[in-house]
GROMACS .gro file of C-alpha atoms in nm:
model
   31
    1MET     CA    1  -2.761   7.076  17.508
    2ASP     CA    2  -2.450   6.879  17.606
    3TYR     CA    3  -2.329   7.144  17.850
    4ILE     CA    4  -2.666   7.134  18.029
    5PHE     CA    5  -2.631   6.758  18.077
    6ASN     CA    6  -2.275   6.797  18.205
    7PHE     CA    7  -2.389   7.067  18.448
    8LEU     CA    8  -2.674   6.854  18.583
    9LEU     CA    9  -2.442   6.556  18.613
   10SER     CA   10  -2.191   6.754  18.820
   11VAL     CA   11  -2.469   6.889  19.044
   12MET     CA   12  -2.611   6.541  19.099
   13ALA     CA   13  -2.264   6.402  19.172
   14GLY     CA   14  -2.206   6.675  19.430
   15ILE     CA   15  -2.540   6.612  19.602
   16ALA     CA   16  -2.489   6.235  19.595
   17GLY     CA   17  -2.139   6.269  19.741
   18TYR     CA   18  -2.270   6.497  20.016
   19TYR     CA   19  -2.540   6.252  20.123
   20ILE     CA   20  -2.308   5.950  20.096
   21CYS     CA   21  -2.060   6.127  20.326
   22LYS     CA   22  -2.337   6.204  20.575
   23TRP     CA   23  -2.464   5.844  20.560
   24LEU     CA   24  -2.117   5.697  20.607
   25ASP     CA   25  -2.052   5.937  20.894
   26ARG     CA   26  -2.377   5.834  21.064
   27ASN     CA   27  -2.301   5.464  21.022
   28HIS     CA   28  -1.950   5.515  21.159
   29LYS     CA   29  -2.085   5.684  21.471
   30ASP     CA   30  -2.338   5.404  21.526
   31SER     CA   31  -2.074   5.130  21.537
   0.00000   0.00000   0.00000
């Protein structure tokens, strides 16, 4: 069970990082 949680956590972290990078990039272009 623990390895499933760790896997989901890493997937969520990757997705979150991807969208944060896109959001920061968009904000940087706006200014």
